[in-house]
CSV table of C-alpha atoms and ligand atoms in Angstrom, one decimal:
chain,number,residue,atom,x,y,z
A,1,UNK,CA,29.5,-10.5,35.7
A,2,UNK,CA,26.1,-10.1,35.7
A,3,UNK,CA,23.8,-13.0,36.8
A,4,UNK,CA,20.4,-11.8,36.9
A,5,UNK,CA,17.9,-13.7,34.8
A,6,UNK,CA,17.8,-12.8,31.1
A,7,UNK,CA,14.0,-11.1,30.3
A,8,UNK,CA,12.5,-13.0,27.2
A,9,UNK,CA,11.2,-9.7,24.9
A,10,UNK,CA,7.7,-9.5,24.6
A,11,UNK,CA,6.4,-10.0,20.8
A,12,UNK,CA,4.3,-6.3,20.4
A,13,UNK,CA,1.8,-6.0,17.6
A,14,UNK,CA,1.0,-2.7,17.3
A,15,UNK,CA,-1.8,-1.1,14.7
A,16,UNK,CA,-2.1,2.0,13.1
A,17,UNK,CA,-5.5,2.9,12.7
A,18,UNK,CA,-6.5,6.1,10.5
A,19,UNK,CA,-9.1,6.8,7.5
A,20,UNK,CA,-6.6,6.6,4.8
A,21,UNK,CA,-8.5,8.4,2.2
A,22,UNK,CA,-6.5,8.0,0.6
A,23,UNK,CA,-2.9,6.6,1.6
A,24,UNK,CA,0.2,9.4,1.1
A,25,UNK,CA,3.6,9.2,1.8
A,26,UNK,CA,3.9,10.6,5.1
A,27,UNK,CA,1.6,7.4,6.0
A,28,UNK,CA,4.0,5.1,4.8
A,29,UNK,CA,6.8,6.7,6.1
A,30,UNK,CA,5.0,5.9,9.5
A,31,UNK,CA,4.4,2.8,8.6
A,32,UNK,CA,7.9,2.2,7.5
A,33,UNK,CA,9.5,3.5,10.4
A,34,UNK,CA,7.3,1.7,12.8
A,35,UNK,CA,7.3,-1.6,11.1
A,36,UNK,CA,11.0,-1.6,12.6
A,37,UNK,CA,10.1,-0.7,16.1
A,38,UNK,CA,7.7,-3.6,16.2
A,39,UNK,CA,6.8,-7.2,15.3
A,40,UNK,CA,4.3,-6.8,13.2
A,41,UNK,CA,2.1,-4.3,12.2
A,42,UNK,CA,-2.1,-3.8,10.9
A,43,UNK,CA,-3.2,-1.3,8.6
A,44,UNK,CA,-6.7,-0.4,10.1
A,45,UNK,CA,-9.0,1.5,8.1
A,46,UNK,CA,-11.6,2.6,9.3
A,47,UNK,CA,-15.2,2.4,7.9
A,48,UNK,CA,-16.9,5.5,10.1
A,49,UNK,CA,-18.0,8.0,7.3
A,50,UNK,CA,-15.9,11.2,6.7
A,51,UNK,CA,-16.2,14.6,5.6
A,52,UNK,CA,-15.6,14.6,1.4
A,53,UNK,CA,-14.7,11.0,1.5
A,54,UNK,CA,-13.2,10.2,-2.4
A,55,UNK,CA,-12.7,6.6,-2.0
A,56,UNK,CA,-14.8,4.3,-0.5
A,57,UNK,CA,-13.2,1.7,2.6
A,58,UNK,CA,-12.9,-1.1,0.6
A,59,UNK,CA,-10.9,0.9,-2.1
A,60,UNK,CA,-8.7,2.4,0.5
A,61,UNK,CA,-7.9,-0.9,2.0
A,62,UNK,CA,-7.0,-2.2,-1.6
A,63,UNK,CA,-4.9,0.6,-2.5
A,64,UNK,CA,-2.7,0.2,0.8
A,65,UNK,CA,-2.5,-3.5,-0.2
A,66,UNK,CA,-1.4,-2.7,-3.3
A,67,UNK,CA,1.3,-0.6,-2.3
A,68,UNK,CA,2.5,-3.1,0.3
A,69,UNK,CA,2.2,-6.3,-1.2
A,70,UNK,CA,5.1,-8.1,-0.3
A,71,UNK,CA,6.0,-6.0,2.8
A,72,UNK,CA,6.5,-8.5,5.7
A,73,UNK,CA,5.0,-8.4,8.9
A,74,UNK,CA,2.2,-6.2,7.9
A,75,UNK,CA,-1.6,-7.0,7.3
A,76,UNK,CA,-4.2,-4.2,6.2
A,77,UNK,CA,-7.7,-4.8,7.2
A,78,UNK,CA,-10.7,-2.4,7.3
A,79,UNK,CA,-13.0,-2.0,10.7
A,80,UNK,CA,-16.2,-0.6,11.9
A,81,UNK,CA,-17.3,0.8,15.2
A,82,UNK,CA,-14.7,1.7,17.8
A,83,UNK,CA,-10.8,1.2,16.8
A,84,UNK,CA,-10.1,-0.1,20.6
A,85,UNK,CA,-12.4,-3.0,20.4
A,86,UNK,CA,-10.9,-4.0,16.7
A,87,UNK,CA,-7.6,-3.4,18.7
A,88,UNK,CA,-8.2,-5.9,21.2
A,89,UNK,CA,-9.8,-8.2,18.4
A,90,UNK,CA,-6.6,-8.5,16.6
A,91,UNK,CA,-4.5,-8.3,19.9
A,92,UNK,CA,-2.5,-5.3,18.9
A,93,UNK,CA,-0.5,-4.4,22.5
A,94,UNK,CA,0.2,-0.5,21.1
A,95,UNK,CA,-1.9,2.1,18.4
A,96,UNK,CA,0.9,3.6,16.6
A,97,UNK,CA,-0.1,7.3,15.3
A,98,UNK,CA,1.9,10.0,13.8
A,99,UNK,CA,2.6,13.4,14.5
A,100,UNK,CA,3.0,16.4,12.5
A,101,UNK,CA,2.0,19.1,14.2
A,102,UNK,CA,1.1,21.0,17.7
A,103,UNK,CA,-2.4,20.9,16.7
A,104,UNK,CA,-2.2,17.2,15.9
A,105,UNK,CA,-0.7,16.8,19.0
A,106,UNK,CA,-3.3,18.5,21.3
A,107,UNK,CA,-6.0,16.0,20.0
A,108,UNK,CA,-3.9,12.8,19.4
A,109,UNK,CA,-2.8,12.9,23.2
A,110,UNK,CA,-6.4,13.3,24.2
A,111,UNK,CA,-7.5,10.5,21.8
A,112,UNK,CA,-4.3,8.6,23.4
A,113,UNK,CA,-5.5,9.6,27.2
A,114,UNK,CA,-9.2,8.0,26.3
A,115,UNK,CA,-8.0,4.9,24.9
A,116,UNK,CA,-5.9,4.2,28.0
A,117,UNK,CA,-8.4,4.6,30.2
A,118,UNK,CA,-11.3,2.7,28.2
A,119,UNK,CA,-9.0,-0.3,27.3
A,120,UNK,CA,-5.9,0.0,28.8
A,121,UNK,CA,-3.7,0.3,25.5
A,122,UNK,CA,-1.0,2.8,24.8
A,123,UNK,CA,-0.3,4.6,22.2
A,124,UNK,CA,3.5,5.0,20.7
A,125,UNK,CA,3.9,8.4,18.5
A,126,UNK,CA,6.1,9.2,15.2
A,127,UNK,CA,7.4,12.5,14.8
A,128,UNK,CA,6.3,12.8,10.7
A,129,UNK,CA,9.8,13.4,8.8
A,130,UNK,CA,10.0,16.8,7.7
A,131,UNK,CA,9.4,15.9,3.8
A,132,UNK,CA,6.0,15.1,5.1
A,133,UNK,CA,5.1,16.9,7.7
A,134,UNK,CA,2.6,19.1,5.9
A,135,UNK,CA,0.5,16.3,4.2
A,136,UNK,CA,-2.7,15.0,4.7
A,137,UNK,CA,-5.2,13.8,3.0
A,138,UNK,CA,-7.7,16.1,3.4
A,139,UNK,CA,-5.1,19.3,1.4
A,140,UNK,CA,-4.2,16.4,-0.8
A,141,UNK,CA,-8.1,15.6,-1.9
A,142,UNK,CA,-8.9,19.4,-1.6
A,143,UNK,CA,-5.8,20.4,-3.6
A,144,UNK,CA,-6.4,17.4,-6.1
A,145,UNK,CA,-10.3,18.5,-6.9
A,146,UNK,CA,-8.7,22.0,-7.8
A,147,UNK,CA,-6.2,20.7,-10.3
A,148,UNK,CA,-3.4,21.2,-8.4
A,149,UNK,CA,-0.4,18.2,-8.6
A,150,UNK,CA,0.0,16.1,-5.7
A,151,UNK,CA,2.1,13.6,-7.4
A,152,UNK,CA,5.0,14.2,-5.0
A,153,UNK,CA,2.7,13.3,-1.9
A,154,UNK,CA,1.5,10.0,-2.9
A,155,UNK,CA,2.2,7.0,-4.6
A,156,UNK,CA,1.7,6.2,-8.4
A,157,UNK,CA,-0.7,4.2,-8.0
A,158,UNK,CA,-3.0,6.3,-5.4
A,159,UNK,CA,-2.3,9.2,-7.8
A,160,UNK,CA,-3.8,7.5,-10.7
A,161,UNK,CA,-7.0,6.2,-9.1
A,162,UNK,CA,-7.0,10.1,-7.7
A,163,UNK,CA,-7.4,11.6,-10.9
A,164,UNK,CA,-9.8,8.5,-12.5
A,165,UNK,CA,-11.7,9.2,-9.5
A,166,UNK,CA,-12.1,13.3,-9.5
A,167,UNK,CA,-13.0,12.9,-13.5
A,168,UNK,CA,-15.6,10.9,-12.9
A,169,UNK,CA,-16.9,13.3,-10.5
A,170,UNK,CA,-16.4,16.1,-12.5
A,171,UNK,CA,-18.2,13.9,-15.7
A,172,UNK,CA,-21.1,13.4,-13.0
A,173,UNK,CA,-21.3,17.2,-12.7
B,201,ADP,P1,-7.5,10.0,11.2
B,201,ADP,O1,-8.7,10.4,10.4
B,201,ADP,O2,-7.7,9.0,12.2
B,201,ADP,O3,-6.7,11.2,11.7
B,201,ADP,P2,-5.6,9.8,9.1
B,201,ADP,O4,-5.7,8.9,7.9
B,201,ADP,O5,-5.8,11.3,8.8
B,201,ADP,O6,-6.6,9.3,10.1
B,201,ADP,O7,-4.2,9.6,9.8
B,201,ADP,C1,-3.8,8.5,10.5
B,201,ADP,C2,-2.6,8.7,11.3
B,201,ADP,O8,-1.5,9.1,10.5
B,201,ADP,C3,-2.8,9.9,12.3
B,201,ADP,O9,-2.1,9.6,13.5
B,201,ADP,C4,-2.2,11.1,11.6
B,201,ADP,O10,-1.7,12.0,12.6
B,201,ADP,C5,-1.0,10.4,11.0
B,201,ADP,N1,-0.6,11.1,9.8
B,201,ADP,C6,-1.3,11.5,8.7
B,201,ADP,N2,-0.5,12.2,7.8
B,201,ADP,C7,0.8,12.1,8.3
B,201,ADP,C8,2.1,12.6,7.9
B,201,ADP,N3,2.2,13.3,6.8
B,201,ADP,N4,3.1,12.4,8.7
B,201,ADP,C9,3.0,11.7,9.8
B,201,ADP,N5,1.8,11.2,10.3
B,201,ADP,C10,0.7,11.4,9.6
C-alpha cells in the first residue's frame, strides 16, 4: 500500500486576458472549458487601444458580465498597461489563451516565451472546438459593418448592441 505523504493540490487562478471587442462564442467556449480545469477564473480586458475598436473597454467588460452573470468562480475586470503585472495583481498562477490556428500559434507561443521569462508565469492553451475555430472578432466586426449575419458567432445580447452600435455609425456617416 502506498504510504507516501498525500500532496495538498494547489488552488490555481488562472486569467484569460484578450481585447474582447467584442465577446463571441469561441471565447466562451474557452472560458467554459477552462473554468473546469481551474479554480477560478478573470476575464481581463484589456484597455490598450485597437485597430477598429467598436466598443469601448468598459462596454466590453459589461457585456461579458452580462453573459456570465451567475457563472461561479469567474470575475471580469478590465486592465491597463502590461497584462503580466495585472496578472500578478490579482495573483493569477497561469494565462489561459486559446488556439485556433498555426498562425495563432506562432505568436501566442512567443507571447507565452516573453511572459515566462519577464514574470515567471505560464501559460496553459485551448485547442478552439472546431464550431469555432474560424471566429474572431476582428471577421466578426468586419463581416458585421458589411451586413453580413453573425448571429451564429455571438451571443444575443453582443449581437444586439452589434447592430445598435454599426447603425449609429452608419447614422454618423
Ligand atoms: P488578443 O487581442 O489578445 O488576441 P482576443 O480577444 O482576440 O485578444 O483573444 C483572446 C484569446 O482568445 C486569444 O488567446 C485568442 O487566441 C483566443 N481566441 C479568440 N477567438 C477564439 C476562438 N474562436 N476559439 C478559441 N480561442 C479564441
Amino acid at each position: 500500500m502506498y504510504k507516501g505523504k498525500c500532496m495538498q493540490k494547489k488552488y490555481i487562478r488562472a486569467i484569460f486576458p484578450g481585447s474582447f471587442d467584442p465577446i463571441t462564442n469561441g471565447h466562451l467556449d474557452v472560458i467554459q472549458r477552462g473554468r473546469n480545469l481551474f479554480d477560478d477564473l478573470i476575464v481581463a480586458v484589456g484597455k490598450s487601444p485597437i485597430k477598429n475598436a467598436l466598443f469601448t473597454p468598459e462596454e466590453r467588460v459589461e457585456m461579458i458580465k452580462e453573459i456570465l452573470a451567475g457563472t461561479p468562480r469567474i470575475r471580469v475586470e478590465a486592465f491597463d498597461g502590461l497584462m503580466v503585472d495585472f496578472a500578478r495583481q490579482k495573483k493569477a498562477d497561469v494565462i489561459l489563451r486559446g488556439i485556433r490556428s498555426l498562425t495563432d500559434f506562432q505568436y501566442e507561443f512567443r507571447l507565452a516565451m516573453t511572459n515566462r521569462a519577464v514574470a515567471g508565469i505560464e501559460t496553459v492553451f485551448i485547442m478552439a472546438s472546431a464550431e469555432y475555430g474560424f471566429t474572431s472578432s476582428t471577421l466578426i466586426r468586419e463581416v458585421a459593418s458589411l451586413g453580413g449575419d453573425v448571429s451564429n458567432l455571438i451571443p444575443k445580447v453582443v449581437n444586439e448592441r452589434l447592430k445598435r452600435r454599426l447603425a449609429k455609425l452608419k447614422d454618423k456617416g
